[in-house]
């Protein structure tokens, strides 16, 4: 089962490497991970997406909680949350496919953010379903490069992990 | 100086922890980092934002290139690139500030993605300047929680790092 885990930690050298090392040493592959400043600049917030059975994930989150500089670990999968991911996609935009690319961009409310004589670079945000649908439509037209932010997630309603 | 570095690497246990460990052991603080699948599911793509003088960063990228499972390292700062970041922001939305929040959301082309009786959760995408401006406007109104994806970046034009 897929798990989406949020980690608050002190913004110090080496914490990131210790947190990701804990997952890999226990045989969990990380599907995506991102980390950046939270609302407090001395605290970083990480979102990890991984796959594994709930009992084993619970063991890892307990161990994470024991690491120096880790402030809080929440497995969002246990509650209701909003998740989004950001993608930049560079398309081969030969004359014969340009119109079709722009049609798809429009339908998915994506945006062309850079253009060259032979490429379009597209920005899109969405949940997993929308992004998979978008990539499925674009694939046959010639994707040259993709950069994904990995999922970020936040609890629904007025709950907060701070 | 701020550097934006892209790393292509085999999607294997432990690579992420070795790459981030290399930065921290050399005293570089990572401002943001994200990693997810690239267009090839066996290859992950990472974007790292860090600060340091160019000669020292060059040493680190050379060392990264020597790591097993690292396929390619590019310091995008040396060329022209497009960068974007995604944020989810939970606002305290008491009656007296709701209209002002929605006005700012509208001006910045952001989007409300979840609502509760006391909170609005907002999604926004942009470059550093836009996001700083947005947060500066929202701060006095009561931010409860922020999740940032960290920057993702792609070369301008038809160049590709694949």
PDB file of C-alpha atoms in Angstrom:
ATOM      1  CA  UNK A   1       0.000   0.000   0.000  1.00  0.00           C
ATOM      2  CA  UNK A   2       1.191   3.511  -0.822  1.00  0.00           C
ATOM      3  CA  UNK A   3       1.954   5.800   2.147  1.00  0.00           C
ATOM      4  CA  UNK A   4       2.385   9.571   2.180  1.00  0.00           C
ATOM      5  CA  UNK A   5       4.472  10.658   5.167  1.00  0.00           C
ATOM      6  CA  UNK A   6       5.223  14.183   6.411  1.00  0.00           C
ATOM      7  CA  UNK A   7       8.325  14.844   8.505  1.00  0.00           C
ATOM      8  CA  UNK A   8       9.153  18.071  10.329  1.00  0.00           C
ATOM      9  CA  UNK A   9      12.850  18.376  11.196  1.00  0.00           C
ATOM     10  CA  UNK A  10      15.472  20.895  12.194  1.00  0.00           C
ATOM     11  CA  UNK A  11      17.132  22.461   9.165  1.00  0.00           C
ATOM     12  CA  UNK A  12      20.631  21.043   9.878  1.00  0.00           C
ATOM     13  CA  UNK A  13      23.382  19.305   7.920  1.00  0.00           C
ATOM     14  CA  UNK A  14      22.896  15.596   7.525  1.00  0.00           C
ATOM     15  CA  UNK A  15      19.317  15.148   8.769  1.00  0.00           C
ATOM     16  CA  UNK A  16      18.014  14.539   5.247  1.00  0.00           C
ATOM     17  CA  UNK A  17      20.620  11.888   4.600  1.00  0.00           C
ATOM     18  CA  UNK A  18      19.866  10.115   7.908  1.00  0.00           C
ATOM     19  CA  UNK A  19      16.111  10.130   7.255  1.00  0.00           C
ATOM     20  CA  UNK A  20      16.412   8.788   3.697  1.00  0.00           C
ATOM     21  CA  UNK A  21      19.065   6.281   4.868  1.00  0.00           C
ATOM     22  CA  UNK A  22      16.621   4.853   7.419  1.00  0.00           C
ATOM     23  CA  UNK A  23      14.146   4.029   4.652  1.00  0.00           C
ATOM     24  CA  UNK A  24      16.709   2.477   2.329  1.00  0.00           C
ATOM     25  CA  UNK A  25      18.431   0.423   5.064  1.00  0.00           C
ATOM     26  CA  UNK A  26      15.047  -1.177   5.841  1.00  0.00           C
ATOM     27  CA  UNK A  27      14.395  -2.007   2.214  1.00  0.00           C
ATOM     28  CA  UNK A  28      11.753   0.624   1.448  1.00  0.00           C
ATOM     29  CA  UNK A  29      12.053   2.236  -1.914  1.00  0.00           C
ATOM     30  CA  UNK A  30      11.169   5.920  -1.931  1.00  0.00           C
ATOM     31  CA  UNK A  31       8.805   6.709  -4.823  1.00  0.00           C
ATOM     32  CA  UNK A  32       9.232  10.422  -4.306  1.00  0.00           C
ATOM     33  CA  UNK A  33      10.652  12.739  -1.680  1.00  0.00           C
ATOM     34  CA  UNK A  34      10.886  16.475  -1.324  1.00  0.00           C
ATOM     35  CA  UNK A  35      12.104  18.786   1.378  1.00  0.00           C
ATOM     36  CA  UNK A  36      12.083  22.562   1.752  1.00  0.00           C
ATOM     37  CA  UNK A  37      11.607  25.280   4.347  1.00  0.00           C
ATOM     38  CA  UNK A  38       8.357  25.189   6.369  1.00  0.00           C
ATOM     39  CA  UNK A  39       6.620  28.295   7.751  1.00  0.00           C
ATOM     40  CA  UNK A  40       9.504  28.429  10.282  1.00  0.00           C
ATOM     41  CA  UNK A  41      12.861  28.870   8.439  1.00  0.00           C
ATOM     42  CA  UNK A  42      14.738  26.813  11.067  1.00  0.00           C
ATOM     43  CA  UNK A  43      12.423  23.844  10.393  1.00  0.00           C
ATOM     44  CA  UNK A  44      12.293  21.834   7.152  1.00  0.00           C
ATOM     45  CA  UNK A  45       9.272  19.869   6.041  1.00  0.00           C
ATOM     46  CA  UNK A  46       9.641  16.675   4.029  1.00  0.00           C
ATOM     47  CA  UNK A  47       7.001  14.673   2.150  1.00  0.00           C
ATOM     48  CA  UNK A  48       7.890  11.049   1.390  1.00  0.00           C
ATOM     49  CA  UNK A  49       5.868   8.667  -0.770  1.00  0.00           C
ATOM     50  CA  UNK A  50       6.731   5.000  -0.234  1.00  0.00           C
ATOM     51  CA  UNK A  51       5.079   1.601  -0.510  1.00  0.00           C
ATOM     52  CA  UNK A  52       4.893  -1.109   2.159  1.00  0.00           C
ATOM     53  CA  UNK A  53       2.604  -2.785   4.644  1.00  0.00           C
ATOM     54  CA  UNK A  54       1.203  -0.540   7.347  1.00  0.00           C
ATOM     55  CA  UNK A  55       2.842  -2.348  10.293  1.00  0.00           C
ATOM     56  CA  UNK A  56       6.316  -2.015   8.776  1.00  0.00           C
ATOM     57  CA  UNK A  57       5.785   1.643   7.896  1.00  0.00           C
ATOM     58  CA  UNK A  58       4.704   2.222  11.491  1.00  0.00           C
ATOM     59  CA  UNK A  59       8.022   0.769  12.699  1.00  0.00           C
ATOM     60  CA  UNK A  60       9.945   3.134  10.426  1.00  0.00           C
ATOM     61  CA  UNK A  61       7.987   6.199  11.507  1.00  0.00           C
ATOM     62  CA  UNK A  62       8.643   5.269  15.161  1.00  0.00           C
ATOM     63  CA  UNK A  63      12.368   5.043  14.413  1.00  0.00           C
ATOM     64  CA  UNK A  64      12.264   8.348  12.533  1.00  0.00           C
ATOM     65  CA  UNK A  65      10.727   9.963  15.604  1.00  0.00           C
ATOM     66  CA  UNK A  66      13.738   8.853  17.652  1.00  0.00           C
ATOM     67  CA  UNK A  67      16.287  10.529  15.331  1.00  0.00           C
ATOM     68  CA  UNK A  68      17.978  13.651  16.668  1.00  0.00           C
ATOM     69  CA  UNK A  69      16.599  16.739  14.841  1.00  0.00           C
ATOM     70  CA  UNK A  70      13.376  15.003  13.788  1.00  0.00           C
ATOM     71  CA  UNK A  71      10.518  16.975  15.355  1.00  0.00           C
ATOM     72  CA  UNK A  72       7.394  15.195  14.141  1.00  0.00           C
ATOM     73  CA  UNK A  73       6.387  12.384  11.779  1.00  0.00           C
ATOM     74  CA  UNK A  74       2.822  11.947  10.492  1.00  0.00           C
ATOM     75  CA  UNK A  75       1.574   9.216   8.152  1.00  0.00           C
ATOM     76  CA  UNK A  76      -1.079  11.233   6.293  1.00  0.00           C
ATOM     77  CA  UNK A  77      -2.447   8.029   4.769  1.00  0.00           C
ATOM     78  CA  UNK A  78      -4.299   7.471   8.076  1.00  0.00           C
ATOM     79  CA  UNK A  79      -6.371  10.608   7.543  1.00  0.00           C
ATOM     80  CA  UNK A  80      -7.959  12.679   4.795  1.00  0.00           C
ATOM     81  CA  UNK A  81      -5.472  14.840   2.864  1.00  0.00           C
ATOM     82  CA  UNK A  82      -5.047  16.985  -0.241  1.00  0.00           C
ATOM     83  CA  UNK A  83      -2.080  16.101  -2.448  1.00  0.00           C
ATOM     84  CA  UNK A  84      -0.607  17.747  -5.503  1.00  0.00           C
ATOM     85  CA  UNK A  85       2.463  17.375  -7.704  1.00  0.00           C
ATOM     86  CA  UNK A  86       4.118  19.781 -10.145  1.00  0.00           C
ATOM     87  CA  UNK A  87       5.611  18.677 -13.489  1.00  0.00           C
ATOM     88  CA  UNK A  88       7.674  20.378 -16.181  1.00  0.00           C
ATOM     89  CA  UNK A  89       7.557  18.499 -19.487  1.00  0.00           C
ATOM     90  CA  UNK A  90       9.579  19.261 -22.610  1.00  0.00           C
ATOM     91  CA  UNK A  91       7.795  18.101 -25.785  1.00  0.00           C
ATOM     92  CA  UNK A  92       9.180  17.666 -29.273  1.00  0.00           C
ATOM     93  CA  UNK A  93       6.924  20.149 -31.041  1.00  0.00           C
ATOM     94  CA  UNK A  94       7.240  19.509 -34.749  1.00  0.00           C
ATOM     95  CA  UNK A  95       4.711  21.385 -36.875  1.00  0.00           C
ATOM     96  CA  UNK A  96       2.376  18.390 -37.285  1.00  0.00           C
ATOM     97  CA  UNK A  97       1.824  17.844 -33.526  1.00  0.00           C
ATOM     98  CA  UNK A  98       1.757  21.433 -32.239  1.00  0.00           C
ATOM     99  CA  UNK A  99      -1.973  21.933 -32.490  1.00  0.00           C
ATOM    100  CA  UNK A 100      -2.717  18.644 -30.740  1.00  0.00           C
ATOM    101  CA  UNK A 101      -0.277  19.442 -27.899  1.00  0.00           C
ATOM    102  CA  UNK A 102      -1.900  22.843 -27.341  1.00  0.00           C
ATOM    103  CA  UNK A 103      -5.360  21.250 -27.367  1.00  0.00           C
ATOM    104  CA  UNK A 104      -4.338  18.798 -24.618  1.00  0.00           C
ATOM    105  CA  UNK A 105      -2.627  21.576 -22.623  1.00  0.00           C
ATOM    106  CA  UNK A 106      -5.870  23.536 -22.771  1.00  0.00           C
ATOM    107  CA  UNK A 107      -8.113  20.636 -21.746  1.00  0.00           C
ATOM    108  CA  UNK A 108      -5.969  19.863 -18.692  1.00  0.00           C
ATOM    109  CA  UNK A 109      -5.532  23.556 -17.766  1.00  0.00           C
ATOM    110  CA  UNK A 110      -1.787  23.167 -18.142  1.00  0.00           C
ATOM    111  CA  UNK A 111       0.444  26.021 -19.366  1.00  0.00           C
ATOM    112  CA  UNK A 112       3.215  26.419 -21.945  1.00  0.00           C
ATOM    113  CA  UNK A 113       6.074  28.150 -20.102  1.00  0.00           C
ATOM    114  CA  UNK A 114       8.852  28.036 -22.722  1.00  0.00           C
ATOM    115  CA  UNK A 115       8.961  27.717 -26.506  1.00  0.00           C
ATOM    116  CA  UNK A 116      11.778  27.028 -28.987  1.00  0.00           C
ATOM    117  CA  UNK A 117      11.520  26.317 -32.724  1.00  0.00           C
ATOM    118  CA  UNK A 118      11.427  22.574 -31.985  1.00  0.00           C
ATOM    119  CA  UNK A 119      10.096  22.280 -28.396  1.00  0.00           C
ATOM    120  CA  UNK A 120       7.307  23.327 -26.038  1.00  0.00           C
ATOM    121  CA  UNK A 121       7.916  23.209 -22.272  1.00  0.00           C
ATOM    122  CA  UNK A 122       4.717  22.654 -20.293  1.00  0.00           C
ATOM    123  CA  UNK A 123       3.876  23.196 -16.608  1.00  0.00           C
ATOM    124  CA  UNK A 124       1.071  21.206 -14.962  1.00  0.00           C
ATOM    125  CA  UNK A 125      -0.132  20.669 -11.385  1.00  0.00           C
ATOM    126  CA  UNK A 126      -2.533  18.005 -10.180  1.00  0.00           C
ATOM    127  CA  UNK A 127      -3.138  14.825  -8.270  1.00  0.00           C
ATOM    128  CA  UNK A 128      -1.846  11.460  -9.458  1.00  0.00           C
ATOM    129  CA  UNK A 129      -4.906  10.659 -11.587  1.00  0.00           C
ATOM    130  CA  UNK A 130      -4.849  13.908 -13.545  1.00  0.00           C
ATOM    131  CA  UNK A 131      -1.088  13.774 -14.129  1.00  0.00           C
ATOM    132  CA  UNK A 132      -1.200  10.156 -15.324  1.00  0.00           C
ATOM    133  CA  UNK A 133      -4.003  11.071 -17.736  1.00  0.00           C
ATOM    134  CA  UNK A 134      -2.043  14.050 -19.059  1.00  0.00           C
ATOM    135  CA  UNK A 135       1.156  12.033 -19.606  1.00  0.00           C
ATOM    136  CA  UNK A 136      -0.820   9.237 -21.303  1.00  0.00           C
ATOM    137  CA  UNK A 137      -2.160  11.798 -23.801  1.00  0.00           C
ATOM    138  CA  UNK A 138       1.239  13.410 -24.433  1.00  0.00           C
ATOM    139  CA  UNK A 139       3.380  10.249 -24.638  1.00  0.00           C
ATOM    140  CA  UNK A 140       2.549   9.300 -28.236  1.00  0.00           C
ATOM    141  CA  UNK A 141       3.396  12.862 -29.358  1.00  0.00           C
ATOM    142  CA  UNK A 142       7.038  12.720 -28.204  1.00  0.00           C
ATOM    143  CA  UNK A 143       8.135  13.615 -24.671  1.00  0.00           C
ATOM    144  CA  UNK A 144      11.790  14.727 -24.534  1.00  0.00           C
ATOM    145  CA  UNK A 145      12.245  15.383 -20.817  1.00  0.00           C
ATOM    146  CA  UNK A 146      10.204  15.304 -17.586  1.00  0.00           C
ATOM    147  CA  UNK A 147      10.955  16.818 -14.178  1.00  0.00           C
ATOM    148  CA  UNK A 148       8.583  15.955 -11.315  1.00  0.00           C
ATOM    149  CA  UNK A 149       8.480  17.636  -7.906  1.00  0.00           C
ATOM    150  CA  UNK A 150       7.182  14.536  -6.152  1.00  0.00           C
ATOM    151  CA  UNK A 151       3.936  14.716  -4.185  1.00  0.00           C
ATOM    152  CA  UNK A 152       3.301  17.323  -1.510  1.00  0.00           C
ATOM    153  CA  UNK A 153       0.410  16.796   0.882  1.00  0.00           C
ATOM    154  CA  UNK A 154      -1.518  18.572   3.646  1.00  0.00           C
ATOM    155  CA  UNK A 155      -4.351  17.381   5.953  1.00  0.00           C
ATOM    156  CA  UNK A 156      -7.890  18.331   4.960  1.00  0.00           C
ATOM    157  CA  UNK A 157      -9.894  20.725   7.114  1.00  0.00           C
ATOM    158  CA  UNK A 158      -8.480  22.652  10.036  1.00  0.00           C
ATOM    159  CA  UNK A 159      -6.025  19.996  11.265  1.00  0.00           C
ATOM    160  CA  UNK A 160      -2.374  20.966  11.131  1.00  0.00           C
ATOM    161  CA  UNK A 161       0.806  19.010  11.909  1.00  0.00           C
ATOM    162  CA  UNK A 162       2.811  22.038  13.111  1.00  0.00           C
TER     163      UNK A 162
ATOM    164  CA  UNK B   1      25.670  32.104  -4.872  1.00  0.00           C
ATOM    165  CA  UNK B   2      22.592  29.919  -5.276  1.00  0.00           C
ATOM    166  CA  UNK B   3      22.985  26.823  -7.485  1.00  0.00           C
ATOM    167  CA  UNK B   4      20.267  24.649  -9.013  1.00  0.00           C
ATOM    168  CA  UNK B   5      21.600  21.171  -9.762  1.00  0.00           C
ATOM    169  CA  UNK B   6      19.908  18.308 -11.621  1.00  0.00           C
ATOM    170  CA  UNK B   7      20.984  14.716 -10.979  1.00  0.00           C
ATOM    171  CA  UNK B   8      19.918  11.655 -12.965  1.00  0.00           C
ATOM    172  CA  UNK B   9      20.440   8.402 -11.066  1.00  0.00           C
ATOM    173  CA  UNK B  10      19.389   4.769 -11.032  1.00  0.00           C
ATOM    174  CA  UNK B  11      16.261   4.240  -8.965  1.00  0.00           C
ATOM    175  CA  UNK B  12      17.909   2.040  -6.290  1.00  0.00           C
ATOM    176  CA  UNK B  13      17.961   1.827  -2.498  1.00  0.00           C
ATOM    177  CA  UNK B  14      20.377   4.181  -0.839  1.00  0.00           C
ATOM    178  CA  UNK B  15      21.402   6.425  -3.754  1.00  0.00           C
ATOM    179  CA  UNK B  16      19.397   9.354  -2.423  1.00  0.00           C
ATOM    180  CA  UNK B  17      20.989   9.051   0.996  1.00  0.00           C
ATOM    181  CA  UNK B  18      24.506   8.882  -0.514  1.00  0.00           C
ATOM    182  CA  UNK B  19      23.909  11.938  -2.716  1.00  0.00           C
ATOM    183  CA  UNK B  20      22.475  14.073   0.094  1.00  0.00           C
ATOM    184  CA  UNK B  21      25.197  12.793   2.465  1.00  0.00           C
ATOM    185  CA  UNK B  22      27.873  14.061   0.066  1.00  0.00           C
ATOM    186  CA  UNK B  23      26.498  17.594   0.300  1.00  0.00           C
ATOM    187  CA  UNK B  24      26.145  17.604   4.078  1.00  0.00           C
ATOM    188  CA  UNK B  25      29.578  16.041   4.728  1.00  0.00           C
ATOM    189  CA  UNK B  26      31.119  18.902   2.736  1.00  0.00           C
ATOM    190  CA  UNK B  27      29.242  21.528   4.713  1.00  0.00           C
ATOM    191  CA  UNK B  28      26.698  22.548   2.061  1.00  0.00           C
ATOM    192  CA  UNK B  29      23.233  23.160   3.368  1.00  0.00           C
ATOM    193  CA  UNK B  30      20.500  21.995   1.004  1.00  0.00           C
ATOM    194  CA  UNK B  31      17.853  24.720   0.606  1.00  0.00           C
ATOM    195  CA  UNK B  32      15.519  22.337  -1.155  1.00  0.00           C
ATOM    196  CA  UNK B  33      15.666  18.912  -2.739  1.00  0.00           C
ATOM    197  CA  UNK B  34      13.201  16.746  -4.566  1.00  0.00           C
ATOM    198  CA  UNK B  35      13.408  13.436  -6.336  1.00  0.00           C
ATOM    199  CA  UNK B  36      10.909  11.423  -8.366  1.00  0.00           C
ATOM    200  CA  UNK B  37      10.670   9.197 -11.419  1.00  0.00           C
ATOM    201  CA  UNK B  38      11.980  10.653 -14.706  1.00  0.00           C
ATOM    202  CA  UNK B  39      10.587   9.740 -18.139  1.00  0.00           C
ATOM    203  CA  UNK B  40      12.348   6.358 -17.640  1.00  0.00           C
ATOM    204  CA  UNK B  41      10.909   4.570 -14.548  1.00  0.00           C
ATOM    205  CA  UNK B  42      14.286   2.963 -13.739  1.00  0.00           C
ATOM    206  CA  UNK B  43      15.888   6.419 -13.527  1.00  0.00           C
ATOM    207  CA  UNK B  44      15.139   9.051 -10.863  1.00  0.00           C
ATOM    208  CA  UNK B  45      15.679  12.742 -11.368  1.00  0.00           C
ATOM    209  CA  UNK B  46      16.658  15.003  -8.489  1.00  0.00           C
ATOM    210  CA  UNK B  47      16.713  18.806  -8.287  1.00  0.00           C
ATOM    211  CA  UNK B  48      18.885  20.293  -5.524  1.00  0.00           C
ATOM    212  CA  UNK B  49      19.066  23.969  -4.574  1.00  0.00           C
ATOM    213  CA  UNK B  50      22.128  24.874  -2.534  1.00  0.00           C
ATOM    214  CA  UNK B  51      24.353  27.866  -1.881  1.00  0.00           C
ATOM    215  CA  UNK B  52      28.141  28.048  -2.196  1.00  0.00           C
ATOM    216  CA  UNK B  53      30.966  29.353  -4.310  1.00  0.00           C
ATOM    217  CA  UNK B  54      31.132  27.983  -7.833  1.00  0.00           C
ATOM    218  CA  UNK B  55      34.527  26.266  -7.480  1.00  0.00           C
ATOM    219  CA  UNK B  56      33.385  24.287  -4.416  1.00  0.00           C
ATOM    220  CA  UNK B  57      30.104  23.323  -6.071  1.00  0.00           C
ATOM    221  CA  UNK B  58      32.088  22.101  -9.071  1.00  0.00           C
ATOM    222  CA  UNK B  59      34.112  19.814  -6.757  1.00  0.00           C
ATOM    223  CA  UNK B  60      30.905  18.354  -5.325  1.00  0.00           C
ATOM    224  CA  UNK B  61      29.338  17.755  -8.744  1.00  0.00           C
ATOM    225  CA  UNK B  62      32.528  15.978  -9.846  1.00  0.00           C
ATOM    226  CA  UNK B  63      32.345  13.737  -6.776  1.00  0.00           C
ATOM    227  CA  UNK B  64      28.648  13.095  -7.402  1.00  0.00           C
ATOM    228  CA  UNK B  65      29.500  11.966 -10.923  1.00  0.00           C
ATOM    229  CA  UNK B  66      31.826   9.328  -9.450  1.00  0.00           C
ATOM    230  CA  UNK B  67      29.124   7.753  -7.246  1.00  0.00           C
ATOM    231  CA  UNK B  68      27.832   4.359  -8.332  1.00  0.00           C
ATOM    232  CA  UNK B  69      24.280   4.718  -9.742  1.00  0.00           C
ATOM    233  CA  UNK B  70      24.690   8.426 -10.536  1.00  0.00           C
ATOM    234  CA  UNK B  71      24.197   8.805 -14.295  1.00  0.00           C
ATOM    235  CA  UNK B  72      24.536  12.523 -14.888  1.00  0.00           C
ATOM    236  CA  UNK B  73      24.938  15.772 -12.929  1.00  0.00           C
ATOM    237  CA  UNK B  74      24.225  19.192 -14.443  1.00  0.00           C
ATOM    238  CA  UNK B  75      24.581  22.567 -12.703  1.00  0.00           C
ATOM    239  CA  UNK B  76      21.721  24.407 -14.452  1.00  0.00           C
ATOM    240  CA  UNK B  77      22.963  27.696 -13.020  1.00  0.00           C
ATOM    241  CA  UNK B  78      25.525  27.736 -15.838  1.00  0.00           C
ATOM    242  CA  UNK B  79      22.788  27.967 -18.462  1.00  0.00           C
ATOM    243  CA  UNK B  80      19.344  29.430 -18.997  1.00  0.00           C
ATOM    244  CA  UNK B  81      16.563  27.481 -17.280  1.00  0.00           C
ATOM    245  CA  UNK B  82      12.886  27.610 -16.279  1.00  0.00           C
ATOM    246  CA  UNK B  83      12.153  26.925 -12.610  1.00  0.00           C
ATOM    247  CA  UNK B  84       8.933  26.493 -10.694  1.00  0.00           C
ATOM    248  CA  UNK B  85       7.837  25.498  -7.211  1.00  0.00           C
ATOM    249  CA  UNK B  86       4.483  24.279  -5.872  1.00  0.00           C
ATOM    250  CA  UNK B  87       3.070  25.319  -2.487  1.00  0.00           C
ATOM    251  CA  UNK B  88       0.076  24.270  -0.400  1.00  0.00           C
ATOM    252  CA  UNK B  89      -0.808  26.862   2.251  1.00  0.00           C
ATOM    253  CA  UNK B  90      -3.420  26.495   5.004  1.00  0.00           C
ATOM    254  CA  UNK B  91      -4.813  29.862   6.098  1.00  0.00           C
ATOM    255  CA  UNK B  92      -6.816  30.732   9.185  1.00  0.00           C
ATOM    256  CA  UNK B  93      -9.928  32.004   7.439  1.00  0.00           C
ATOM    257  CA  UNK B  94     -11.972  33.869  10.023  1.00  0.00           C
ATOM    258  CA  UNK B  95     -14.903  35.809   8.573  1.00  0.00           C
ATOM    259  CA  UNK B  96     -13.101  39.165   8.620  1.00  0.00           C
ATOM    260  CA  UNK B  97     -10.150  38.051   6.435  1.00  0.00           C
ATOM    261  CA  UNK B  98     -11.901  35.728   3.959  1.00  0.00           C
ATOM    262  CA  UNK B  99     -12.591  38.346   1.321  1.00  0.00           C
ATOM    263  CA  UNK B 100      -9.020  39.657   1.406  1.00  0.00           C
ATOM    264  CA  UNK B 101      -7.579  36.117   1.124  1.00  0.00           C
ATOM    265  CA  UNK B 102      -9.748  35.391  -1.919  1.00  0.00           C
ATOM    266  CA  UNK B 103      -8.754  38.713  -3.504  1.00  0.00           C
ATOM    267  CA  UNK B 104      -5.041  37.854  -3.154  1.00  0.00           C
ATOM    268  CA  UNK B 105      -5.635  34.283  -4.417  1.00  0.00           C
ATOM    269  CA  UNK B 106      -7.308  35.775  -7.486  1.00  0.00           C
ATOM    270  CA  UNK B 107      -4.587  38.352  -8.205  1.00  0.00           C
ATOM    271  CA  UNK B 108      -1.852  35.693  -8.061  1.00  0.00           C
ATOM    272  CA  UNK B 109      -3.894  33.137 -10.030  1.00  0.00           C
ATOM    273  CA  UNK B 110      -3.700  30.760  -7.094  1.00  0.00           C
ATOM    274  CA  UNK B 111      -6.513  28.321  -6.255  1.00  0.00           C
ATOM    275  CA  UNK B 112      -8.456  27.329  -3.127  1.00  0.00           C
ATOM    276  CA  UNK B 113      -8.333  23.517  -3.029  1.00  0.00           C
ATOM    277  CA  UNK B 114      -9.925  22.778   0.369  1.00  0.00           C
ATOM    278  CA  UNK B 115     -12.266  24.675   2.683  1.00  0.00           C
ATOM    279  CA  UNK B 116     -13.330  24.133   6.299  1.00  0.00           C
ATOM    280  CA  UNK B 117     -15.390  26.454   8.538  1.00  0.00           C
ATOM    281  CA  UNK B 118     -12.152  27.998   9.865  1.00  0.00           C
ATOM    282  CA  UNK B 119      -9.544  27.408   7.111  1.00  0.00           C
ATOM    283  CA  UNK B 120      -8.813  27.799   3.404  1.00  0.00           C
ATOM    284  CA  UNK B 121      -6.130  25.626   1.783  1.00  0.00           C
ATOM    285  CA  UNK B 122      -4.519  27.283  -1.224  1.00  0.00           C
ATOM    286  CA  UNK B 123      -2.437  25.883  -4.098  1.00  0.00           C
ATOM    287  CA  UNK B 124       0.022  28.109  -5.967  1.00  0.00           C
ATOM    288  CA  UNK B 125       2.804  27.540  -8.516  1.00  0.00           C
ATOM    289  CA  UNK B 126       5.457  30.026  -9.552  1.00  0.00           C
ATOM    290  CA  UNK B 127       9.062  31.119  -9.493  1.00  0.00           C
ATOM    291  CA  UNK B 128      10.754  32.382  -6.342  1.00  0.00           C
ATOM    292  CA  UNK B 129       9.764  36.036  -6.871  1.00  0.00           C
ATOM    293  CA  UNK B 130       6.063  35.325  -7.299  1.00  0.00           C
ATOM    294  CA  UNK B 131       5.917  32.925  -4.347  1.00  0.00           C
ATOM    295  CA  UNK B 132       7.736  35.348  -2.028  1.00  0.00           C
ATOM    296  CA  UNK B 133       5.305  38.101  -3.043  1.00  0.00           C
ATOM    297  CA  UNK B 134       2.320  35.829  -2.388  1.00  0.00           C
ATOM    298  CA  UNK B 135       3.547  34.741   1.056  1.00  0.00           C
ATOM    299  CA  UNK B 136       4.343  38.368   1.997  1.00  0.00           C
ATOM    300  CA  UNK B 137       0.720  39.281   1.239  1.00  0.00           C
ATOM    301  CA  UNK B 138      -0.749  36.310   3.141  1.00  0.00           C
ATOM    302  CA  UNK B 139       1.515  36.388   6.218  1.00  0.00           C
ATOM    303  CA  UNK B 140      -0.283  39.180   8.112  1.00  0.00           C
ATOM    304  CA  UNK B 141      -3.622  37.359   7.593  1.00  0.00           C
ATOM    305  CA  UNK B 142      -2.582  34.204   9.500  1.00  0.00           C
ATOM    306  CA  UNK B 143      -0.778  31.292   7.865  1.00  0.00           C
ATOM    307  CA  UNK B 144      -1.339  28.016   9.740  1.00  0.00           C
ATOM    308  CA  UNK B 145       0.744  25.593   7.676  1.00  0.00           C
ATOM    309  CA  UNK B 146       2.923  25.582   4.526  1.00  0.00           C
ATOM    310  CA  UNK B 147       4.180  22.653   2.429  1.00  0.00           C
ATOM    311  CA  UNK B 148       6.671  23.456  -0.363  1.00  0.00           C
ATOM    312  CA  UNK B 149       7.754  21.072  -3.120  1.00  0.00           C
ATOM    313  CA  UNK B 150      11.168  22.695  -3.503  1.00  0.00           C
ATOM    314  CA  UNK B 151      12.233  24.034  -6.887  1.00  0.00           C
ATOM    315  CA  UNK B 152      12.124  21.944 -10.050  1.00  0.00           C
ATOM    316  CA  UNK B 153      14.031  23.183 -13.098  1.00  0.00           C
ATOM    317  CA  UNK B 154      14.523  22.394 -16.791  1.00  0.00           C
ATOM    318  CA  UNK B 155      16.849  23.950 -19.421  1.00  0.00           C
ATOM    319  CA  UNK B 156      15.324  26.539 -21.737  1.00  0.00           C
ATOM    320  CA  UNK B 157      14.960  25.799 -25.441  1.00  0.00           C
ATOM    321  CA  UNK B 158      15.589  22.419 -27.019  1.00  0.00           C
ATOM    322  CA  UNK B 159      18.478  21.355 -24.775  1.00  0.00           C
ATOM    323  CA  UNK B 160      17.838  18.281 -22.663  1.00  0.00           C
ATOM    324  CA  UNK B 161      19.932  16.562 -19.973  1.00  0.00           C
ATOM    325  CA  UNK B 162      18.634  13.031 -20.691  1.00  0.00           C
TER     326      UNK B 162
END
